[in-house]
């Protein structure tokens, strides 16, 4: 556990500074001593240490609905999905009625670690940044999430087992990665609430 001695925090109610001693952290809260206040300020805010990410075997994947043996692993951060070799998730050029409905850089999935919950968020956006100009470019045939067509610039979280539709013809299911609870527990951290100063 970190050294929490002699920190100063701002009172949640009156905003004035309160000196906190190590023993106050053990009780989990401190009462504001300023006249007319008396606010009980919590001193701990549990979160999961991001170092846990280094030891994980994966960050979730997309599974082709029509052929579940085809799986595409996701990485932490930005994953552009499409059939261009510049994509982090490069899918096959799937042909329907003589054409492919998936754009070269079709959509973007950002995998974000939520350190407060100890779980991953999968944020979906239609289109992707262009490799050369870095401007955002929408897909030609659109991106669906559970049957809903994403609007321009709209970001939506994909739930576990959410069904992603690329161009209305090809579907992929998200298999979210859940960190094993016992592993998660060992990375649980307690942090003082908004310390303004430590000596
Ligand atoms: Zn106060």
mmCIF file of C-alpha atoms and ligand atoms in Angstrom:
data_model
loop_
_atom_site.group_PDB
_atom_site.id
_atom_site.type_symbol
_atom_site.label_atom_id
_atom_site.label_comp_id
_atom_site.label_asym_id
_atom_site.label_seq_id
_atom_site.Cartn_x
_atom_site.Cartn_y
_atom_site.Cartn_z
ATOM 1 C CA UNK A 1 0.000 0.000 0.000
ATOM 2 C CA UNK A 2 1.230 3.503 -0.860
ATOM 3 C CA UNK A 3 2.401 6.001 1.727
ATOM 4 C CA UNK A 4 -0.560 8.260 2.511
ATOM 5 C CA UNK A 5 1.005 10.283 5.332
ATOM 6 C CA UNK A 6 0.232 13.972 5.776
ATOM 7 C CA UNK A 7 -1.846 14.535 2.657
ATOM 8 C CA UNK A 8 -4.106 17.515 2.169
ATOM 9 C CA UNK A 9 -7.470 17.015 0.503
ATOM 10 C CA UNK A 10 -10.225 19.444 -0.462
ATOM 11 C CA UNK A 11 -13.450 18.994 1.448
ATOM 12 C CA UNK A 12 -16.191 17.715 -0.883
ATOM 13 C CA UNK A 13 -18.700 20.174 0.586
ATOM 14 C CA UNK A 14 -16.904 23.420 1.523
ATOM 15 C CA UNK A 15 -13.812 23.014 -0.652
ATOM 16 C CA UNK A 16 -11.393 24.007 2.100
ATOM 17 C CA UNK A 17 -8.293 21.959 2.799
ATOM 18 C CA UNK A 18 -8.232 19.232 5.408
ATOM 19 C CA UNK A 19 -5.015 17.685 6.724
ATOM 20 C CA UNK A 20 -5.176 13.898 6.626
ATOM 21 C CA UNK A 21 -3.049 11.560 8.715
ATOM 22 C CA UNK A 22 -2.240 7.956 8.047
ATOM 23 C CA UNK A 23 -4.672 6.712 10.694
ATOM 24 C CA UNK A 24 -7.536 8.570 8.955
ATOM 25 C CA UNK A 25 -7.072 6.340 5.920
ATOM 26 C CA UNK A 26 -7.518 3.302 8.090
ATOM 27 C CA UNK A 27 -10.951 4.523 9.178
ATOM 28 C CA UNK A 28 -11.785 5.179 5.498
ATOM 29 C CA UNK A 29 -13.169 8.695 5.994
ATOM 30 C CA UNK A 30 -12.407 12.058 7.583
ATOM 31 C CA UNK A 31 -14.823 14.645 8.958
ATOM 32 C CA UNK A 32 -14.249 18.239 7.864
ATOM 33 C CA UNK A 33 -13.127 20.351 10.805
ATOM 34 C CA UNK A 34 -14.049 23.715 9.289
ATOM 35 C CA UNK A 35 -16.753 25.707 11.096
ATOM 36 C CA UNK A 36 -20.290 25.009 9.922
ATOM 37 C CA UNK A 37 -19.301 22.103 7.662
ATOM 38 C CA UNK A 38 -18.715 18.710 9.250
ATOM 39 C CA UNK A 39 -18.852 16.859 5.929
ATOM 40 C CA UNK A 40 -17.697 13.238 6.055
ATOM 41 C CA UNK A 41 -15.184 12.854 3.216
ATOM 42 C CA UNK A 42 -14.414 9.340 1.990
ATOM 43 C CA UNK A 43 -10.699 8.714 1.643
ATOM 44 C CA UNK A 44 -10.499 5.729 -0.572
ATOM 45 C CA UNK A 45 -11.475 5.139 -4.128
ATOM 46 C CA UNK A 46 -10.781 1.610 -5.250
ATOM 47 C CA UNK A 47 -9.484 0.975 -8.753
ATOM 48 C CA UNK A 48 -7.585 -1.705 -10.638
ATOM 49 C CA UNK A 49 -3.926 -1.119 -11.430
ATOM 50 C CA UNK A 50 -3.312 -0.879 -15.186
ATOM 51 C CA UNK A 51 -0.233 -3.075 -14.847
ATOM 52 C CA UNK A 52 -2.703 -5.965 -14.941
ATOM 53 C CA UNK A 53 -2.964 -5.373 -18.719
ATOM 54 C CA UNK A 54 0.578 -6.646 -19.331
ATOM 55 C CA UNK A 55 -0.280 -10.131 -18.153
ATOM 56 C CA UNK A 56 -3.490 -10.681 -20.113
ATOM 57 C CA UNK A 57 -3.666 -13.306 -22.882
ATOM 58 C CA UNK A 58 -6.147 -11.298 -25.002
ATOM 59 C CA UNK A 59 -8.486 -8.290 -25.127
ATOM 60 C CA UNK A 60 -11.526 -9.857 -26.755
ATOM 61 C CA UNK A 61 -12.252 -10.849 -30.344
ATOM 62 C CA UNK A 62 -14.646 -10.725 -33.242
ATOM 63 C CA UNK A 63 -16.142 -14.003 -34.402
ATOM 64 C CA UNK A 64 -17.507 -14.347 -37.919
ATOM 65 C CA UNK A 65 -21.175 -15.243 -37.518
ATOM 66 C CA UNK A 66 -21.464 -17.355 -40.677
ATOM 67 C CA UNK A 67 -18.250 -19.226 -39.900
ATOM 68 C CA UNK A 68 -17.454 -19.163 -36.142
ATOM 69 C CA UNK A 69 -14.108 -20.862 -36.670
ATOM 70 C CA UNK A 70 -12.924 -17.518 -38.100
ATOM 71 C CA UNK A 71 -11.920 -15.304 -35.177
ATOM 72 C CA UNK A 72 -10.129 -11.956 -35.153
ATOM 73 C CA UNK A 73 -8.321 -10.909 -31.973
ATOM 74 C CA UNK A 74 -8.666 -7.297 -30.816
ATOM 75 C CA UNK A 75 -5.881 -5.257 -29.290
ATOM 76 C CA UNK A 76 -6.009 -2.687 -26.535
ATOM 77 C CA UNK A 77 -6.678 0.773 -28.024
ATOM 78 C CA UNK A 78 -7.661 1.441 -31.630
ATOM 79 C CA UNK A 79 -8.684 -1.417 -33.933
ATOM 80 C CA UNK A 80 -9.647 -0.449 -37.470
ATOM 81 C CA UNK A 81 -11.714 -3.219 -39.079
ATOM 82 C CA UNK A 82 -11.795 -3.675 -42.846
ATOM 83 C CA UNK A 83 -10.164 -5.552 -45.711
ATOM 84 C CA UNK A 84 -7.194 -3.212 -46.157
ATOM 85 C CA UNK A 85 -3.808 -4.524 -44.952
ATOM 86 C CA UNK A 86 -3.496 -1.243 -42.988
ATOM 87 C CA UNK A 87 -6.242 -2.450 -40.608
ATOM 88 C CA UNK A 88 -5.467 -3.839 -37.156
ATOM 89 C CA UNK A 89 -8.316 -6.280 -37.837
ATOM 90 C CA UNK A 90 -8.013 -7.297 -41.443
ATOM 91 C CA UNK A 91 -11.040 -9.317 -42.535
ATOM 92 C CA UNK A 92 -11.499 -11.305 -45.736
ATOM 93 C CA UNK A 93 -13.014 -9.688 -48.813
ATOM 94 C CA UNK A 94 -16.381 -11.410 -48.568
ATOM 95 C CA UNK A 95 -18.280 -11.344 -51.849
ATOM 96 C CA UNK A 96 -22.082 -11.181 -52.196
ATOM 97 C CA UNK A 97 -23.735 -10.892 -55.634
ATOM 98 C CA UNK A 98 -20.366 -10.207 -57.184
ATOM 99 C CA UNK A 99 -19.298 -7.426 -54.843
ATOM 100 C CA UNK A 100 -17.791 -6.796 -51.429
ATOM 101 C CA UNK A 101 -19.865 -4.678 -48.998
ATOM 102 C CA UNK A 102 -17.053 -4.148 -46.521
ATOM 103 C CA UNK A 103 -14.973 -0.989 -46.966
ATOM 104 C CA UNK A 104 -11.205 -1.049 -46.912
ATOM 105 C CA UNK A 105 -11.226 0.690 -43.518
ATOM 106 C CA UNK A 106 -14.810 0.108 -42.485
ATOM 107 C CA UNK A 107 -15.198 0.831 -38.790
ATOM 108 C CA UNK A 108 -13.190 1.466 -35.645
ATOM 109 C CA UNK A 109 -13.396 -0.386 -32.341
ATOM 110 C CA UNK A 110 -11.589 1.198 -29.432
ATOM 111 C CA UNK A 111 -10.824 -1.221 -26.600
ATOM 112 C CA UNK A 112 -10.646 0.727 -23.351
ATOM 113 C CA UNK A 113 -9.737 -0.575 -19.900
ATOM 114 C CA UNK A 114 -12.159 0.773 -17.290
ATOM 115 C CA UNK A 115 -9.923 0.868 -14.232
ATOM 116 C CA UNK A 116 -12.851 1.551 -11.875
ATOM 117 C CA UNK A 117 -14.751 -1.552 -12.961
ATOM 118 C CA UNK A 118 -11.842 -3.752 -13.959
ATOM 119 C CA UNK A 119 -13.450 -4.537 -17.303
ATOM 120 C CA UNK A 120 -13.137 -3.610 -20.963
ATOM 121 C CA UNK A 121 -15.294 -1.281 -23.018
ATOM 122 C CA UNK A 122 -15.598 -1.756 -26.768
ATOM 123 C CA UNK A 123 -16.481 1.528 -28.397
ATOM 124 C CA UNK A 124 -17.689 1.324 -31.992
ATOM 125 C CA UNK A 125 -17.546 4.064 -34.619
ATOM 126 C CA UNK A 126 -18.438 3.797 -38.310
ATOM 127 C CA UNK A 127 -15.479 4.544 -40.591
ATOM 128 C CA UNK A 128 -11.866 5.158 -39.677
ATOM 129 C CA UNK A 129 -9.093 7.694 -39.996
ATOM 130 C CA UNK A 130 -7.510 7.760 -43.458
ATOM 131 C CA UNK A 131 -3.953 6.393 -43.406
ATOM 132 C CA UNK A 132 -2.473 9.360 -45.326
ATOM 133 C CA UNK A 133 -4.651 12.381 -44.518
ATOM 134 C CA UNK A 134 -5.721 11.223 -41.011
ATOM 135 C CA UNK A 135 -9.188 12.607 -41.801
ATOM 136 C CA UNK A 136 -12.106 10.503 -40.700
ATOM 137 C CA UNK A 137 -13.806 8.676 -43.527
ATOM 138 C CA UNK A 138 -17.145 6.877 -43.182
ATOM 139 C CA UNK A 139 -17.717 3.432 -44.632
ATOM 140 C CA UNK A 140 -19.538 3.139 -47.937
ATOM 141 C CA UNK A 141 -22.310 0.783 -46.752
ATOM 142 C CA UNK A 142 -22.589 1.628 -43.073
ATOM 143 C CA UNK A 143 -22.049 -0.146 -39.756
ATOM 144 C CA UNK A 144 -24.778 -1.862 -37.730
ATOM 145 C CA UNK A 145 -24.818 -2.756 -34.065
ATOM 146 C CA UNK A 146 -27.541 -5.249 -33.090
ATOM 147 C CA UNK A 147 -29.537 -4.094 -36.105
ATOM 148 C CA UNK A 148 -29.109 -0.366 -35.425
ATOM 149 C CA UNK A 149 -27.399 1.717 -38.121
ATOM 150 C CA UNK A 150 -24.749 3.983 -36.602
ATOM 151 C CA UNK A 151 -25.028 7.665 -37.460
ATOM 152 C CA UNK A 152 -22.095 9.773 -38.635
ATOM 153 C CA UNK A 153 -19.643 10.295 -35.790
ATOM 154 C CA UNK A 154 -21.780 8.332 -33.334
ATOM 155 C CA UNK A 155 -19.888 6.179 -30.811
ATOM 156 C CA UNK A 156 -21.654 3.244 -29.189
ATOM 157 C CA UNK A 157 -20.441 0.648 -26.717
ATOM 158 C CA UNK A 158 -20.684 -2.916 -28.011
ATOM 159 C CA UNK A 159 -21.903 -5.249 -25.290
ATOM 160 C CA UNK A 160 -20.558 -8.765 -24.837
ATOM 161 C CA UNK A 161 -22.008 -10.898 -27.684
ATOM 162 C CA UNK A 162 -23.059 -7.729 -29.524
ATOM 163 C CA UNK A 163 -23.583 -8.274 -33.243
ATOM 164 C CA UNK A 164 -21.612 -6.034 -35.543
ATOM 165 C CA UNK A 165 -22.799 -5.681 -39.136
ATOM 166 C CA UNK A 166 -20.403 -4.442 -41.806
ATOM 167 C CA UNK A 167 -22.240 -3.110 -44.852
ATOM 168 C CA UNK A 168 -25.417 -5.017 -43.994
ATOM 169 C CA UNK A 169 -24.177 -8.369 -45.357
ATOM 170 C CA UNK A 170 -21.431 -9.627 -43.078
ATOM 171 C CA UNK A 171 -21.831 -10.064 -39.328
ATOM 172 C CA UNK A 172 -19.355 -10.523 -36.498
ATOM 173 C CA UNK A 173 -20.064 -11.209 -32.844
ATOM 174 C CA UNK A 174 -18.001 -9.564 -30.117
ATOM 175 C CA UNK A 175 -16.596 -11.912 -27.526
ATOM 176 C CA UNK A 176 -15.600 -9.527 -24.764
ATOM 177 C CA UNK A 177 -12.677 -10.561 -22.592
ATOM 178 C CA UNK A 178 -13.374 -10.840 -18.879
ATOM 179 C CA UNK A 179 -10.426 -10.700 -16.537
ATOM 180 C CA UNK A 180 -10.536 -13.687 -14.147
ATOM 181 C CA UNK A 181 -11.896 -12.361 -10.786
ATOM 182 C CA UNK A 182 -9.059 -13.798 -8.729
ATOM 183 C CA UNK A 183 -6.488 -12.047 -10.910
ATOM 184 C CA UNK A 184 -8.471 -8.813 -10.763
ATOM 185 C CA UNK A 185 -8.579 -8.924 -6.974
ATOM 186 C CA UNK A 186 -4.807 -9.014 -6.739
ATOM 187 C CA UNK A 187 -4.571 -5.698 -8.672
ATOM 188 C CA UNK A 188 -7.135 -3.822 -6.572
ATOM 189 C CA UNK A 189 -5.682 -0.513 -5.408
ATOM 190 C CA UNK A 190 -6.887 2.090 -2.941
ATOM 191 C CA UNK A 191 -6.065 5.676 -3.687
ATOM 192 C CA UNK A 192 -6.593 8.808 -1.603
ATOM 193 C CA UNK A 193 -9.353 10.985 -2.941
ATOM 194 C CA UNK A 194 -7.971 13.956 -4.888
ATOM 195 C CA UNK A 195 -4.917 14.758 -2.785
ATOM 196 C CA UNK A 196 -3.843 18.360 -3.363
ATOM 197 C CA UNK A 197 -0.488 18.053 -1.743
ATOM 198 C CA UNK A 198 1.685 15.504 -0.029
ATOM 199 C CA UNK A 199 4.704 16.201 2.093
HETATM 200 ZN ZN1 LIG B 1 -15.886 21.134 4.742
#
